[in-house]
PDB file of C-alpha atoms and ligand atoms in Angstrom:
ATOM      1  CA  MET A1243     143.882 153.585  44.436  1.00 51.00           C
ATOM      2  CA  THR A1244     142.035 152.196  41.747  1.00 49.00           C
ATOM      3  CA  GLU A1245     142.359 148.657  43.119  1.00 46.00           C
ATOM      4  CA  GLU A1246     139.524 147.335  40.629  1.00 54.00           C
ATOM      5  CA  ALA A1247     142.031 147.933  37.577  1.00 53.00           C
ATOM      6  CA  ASN A1248     143.966 145.187  39.329  1.00 49.00           C
ATOM      7  CA  PRO A1249     143.307 141.442  39.232  1.00 70.00           C
ATOM      8  CA  VAL A1250     144.536 141.016  42.784  1.00 87.00           C
ATOM      9  CA  THR A1251     145.275 143.350  45.464  1.00 92.00           C
ATOM     10  CA  CYS A1252     148.875 144.160  46.920  1.00 93.00           C
ATOM     11  CA  HIS A1253     148.012 142.127  49.681  1.00 93.00           C
ATOM     12  CA  GLU A1254     147.167 139.038  47.329  1.00 91.00           C
ATOM     13  CA  PHE A1255     149.962 139.807  45.375  1.00 90.00           C
ATOM     14  CA  GLN A1256     152.210 139.904  48.020  1.00 89.00           C
ATOM     15  CA  ALA A1257     151.018 136.628  49.361  1.00 91.00           C
ATOM     16  CA  GLN A1258     151.492 135.050  46.278  1.00 87.00           C
ATOM     17  CA  LEU A1259     155.269 136.287  45.692  1.00 85.00           C
ATOM     18  CA  PRO A1260     157.355 133.633  47.191  1.00 81.00           C
ATOM     19  CA  GLU A1261     155.354 130.966  45.413  1.00 84.00           C
ATOM     20  CA  MET A1262     155.582 132.887  42.144  1.00 82.00           C
ATOM     21  CA  ILE A1263     159.648 133.326  42.544  1.00 76.00           C
ATOM     22  CA  GLY A1264     159.916 130.125  43.554  1.00 78.00           C
ATOM     23  CA  SER A1265     158.265 128.799  40.500  1.00 82.00           C
ATOM     24  CA  GLY A1266     160.742 130.814  38.263  1.00 77.00           C
ATOM     25  CA  GLU A1267     157.653 132.444  36.665  1.00 76.00           C
ATOM     26  CA  SER A1268     158.170 135.755  35.285  1.00 78.00           C
ATOM     27  CA  LEU A1269     157.144 138.361  37.505  1.00 79.00           C
ATOM     28  CA  ALA A1270     158.285 141.518  35.077  1.00 77.00           C
ATOM     29  CA  ALA A1271     155.050 140.457  32.977  1.00 80.00           C
ATOM     30  CA  HIS A1272     152.692 139.958  35.890  1.00 86.00           C
ATOM     31  CA  ALA A1273     149.270 142.018  35.254  1.00 87.00           C
ATOM     32  CA  HIS A1274     149.634 143.643  38.802  1.00 90.00           C
ATOM     33  CA  LEU A1275     153.051 145.126  38.301  1.00 89.00           C
ATOM     34  CA  LEU A1276     151.923 146.836  35.364  1.00 88.00           C
ATOM     35  CA  HIS A1277     149.640 148.664  37.490  1.00 86.00           C
ATOM     36  CA  CYS A1278     151.336 149.062  40.644  1.00 92.00           C
ATOM     37  CA  ALA A1279     154.268 150.892  41.126  1.00 93.00           C
ATOM     38  CA  LEU A1280     154.776 149.745  44.906  1.00 93.00           C
ATOM     39  CA  CYS A1281     154.821 146.225  44.206  1.00 92.00           C
ATOM     40  CA  ARG A1282     157.411 147.058  41.430  1.00 92.00           C
ATOM     41  CA  THR A1283     159.669 148.803  43.971  1.00 92.00           C
ATOM     42  CA  LEU A1284     159.058 145.622  46.231  1.00 89.00           C
ATOM     43  CA  LEU A1285     159.970 143.036  43.967  1.00 88.00           C
ATOM     44  CA  ALA A1286     163.140 145.363  42.770  1.00 89.00           C
ATOM     45  CA  ASP A1287     164.042 145.404  46.434  1.00 89.00           C
ATOM     46  CA  LEU A1288     163.438 141.573  46.999  1.00 83.00           C
ATOM     47  CA  GLU A1289     165.798 140.954  44.125  1.00 82.00           C
ATOM     48  CA  THR A1290     168.602 143.229  45.747  1.00 87.00           C
ATOM     49  CA  ILE A1291     168.016 141.064  48.478  1.00 84.00           C
ATOM     50  CA  ALA A1292     168.238 137.945  46.598  1.00 80.00           C
ATOM     51  CA  GLU A1293     171.421 139.216  44.866  1.00 81.00           C
ATOM     52  CA  ALA A1294     172.964 139.845  47.959  1.00 84.00           C
ATOM     53  CA  ALA A1295     172.212 136.416  49.891  1.00 80.00           C
ATOM     54  CA  ARG A1296     173.521 134.506  46.293  1.00 78.00           C
ATOM     55  CA  LEU A1297     176.869 136.929  47.600  1.00 81.00           C
ATOM     56  CA  ILE A1298     176.550 136.493  50.992  1.00 78.00           C
ATOM     57  CA  PHE A1299     175.970 132.446  50.959  1.00 74.00           C
ATOM     58  CA  PRO A1300     177.971 130.756  48.626  1.00 69.00           C
ATOM     59  CA  ILE A1301     176.468 128.090  46.224  1.00 65.00           C
ATOM     60  CA  VAL A1302     176.733 124.674  48.318  1.00 65.00           C
ATOM     61  CA  GLU A1303     175.496 122.689  45.487  1.00 66.00           C
ATOM     62  CA  PRO A1304     177.507 123.658  42.170  1.00 63.00           C
ATOM     63  CA  PRO A1305     175.724 123.488  38.836  1.00 69.00           C
ATOM     64  CA  ASP A1306     176.095 120.418  36.727  1.00 73.00           C
ATOM     65  CA  ASN A1307     178.286 122.162  34.174  1.00 79.00           C
ATOM     66  CA  LEU A1308     180.640 122.898  36.872  1.00 75.00           C
ATOM     67  CA  TRP A1309     180.734 119.090  37.665  1.00 74.00           C
ATOM     68  CA  LYS A1310     181.794 118.464  33.966  1.00 82.00           C
ATOM     69  CA  GLN A1311     184.201 121.071  34.128  1.00 83.00           C
ATOM     70  CA  ILE A1312     185.693 119.390  37.190  1.00 79.00           C
ATOM     71  CA  GLU A1313     185.655 115.863  35.529  1.00 84.00           C
ATOM     72  CA  SER A1314     186.970 116.897  32.031  1.00 87.00           C
ATOM     73  CA  ALA A1315     189.821 118.439  34.081  1.00 87.00           C
ATOM     74  CA  ILE A1316     190.272 115.468  35.992  1.00 86.00           C
ATOM     75  CA  LYS A1317     190.551 113.237  32.973  1.00 88.00           C
ATOM     76  CA  LYS A1318     192.967 115.692  31.083  1.00 87.00           C
ATOM     77  CA  GLU A1319     195.039 115.329  34.130  1.00 85.00           C
ATOM     78  CA  LYS A1320     194.967 111.612  34.349  1.00 83.00           C
ATOM     79  CA  ALA A1321     196.077 111.570  30.229  1.00 84.00           C
ATOM     80  CA  ALA A1322     198.898 113.561  31.278  1.00 84.00           C
ATOM     81  CA  ILE A1323     199.846 111.412  33.604  1.00 78.00           C
ATOM     82  CA  GLU A1324     198.965 108.256  32.072  1.00 74.00           C
ATOM     83  CA  PRO A1325     199.891 108.546  28.356  1.00 67.00           C
ATOM     84  CA  ASP A1326     197.945 105.282  27.575  1.00 65.00           C
ATOM     85  CA  GLU A1327     195.501 106.348  24.812  1.00 60.00           C
ATOM     86  CA  GLY A1328     196.119 104.794  21.521  1.00 61.00           C
ATOM     87  CA  LYS A1329     196.808 107.759  19.110  1.00 59.00           C
ATOM     88  CA  GLU A1330     200.457 108.959  18.560  1.00 61.00           C
TER      89      GLU A1330
HETATM   90 ZN1   ZN B 589     150.606 146.295  44.477  1.00 76.38          ZN
END
């Protein structure tokens, strides 16, 4: 292994992984991944696990646009029930 070519070692990179994932940093562009197939594989595995976790654990807090959709659906329903709008 030509570890001196890498800015960080595998151990250091993997130690930073959770932080980098949490910060939303683009990991695909990380210098270490360009050199290290091992960590690329590890990251791919982690992404697979994260994807599976999203399927297993439903989103507890819906995103903002979902609330907006619900809100506009409620407003539409209200408008249908109470036809008190000023237009014809
Ligand atoms: Zn590595």
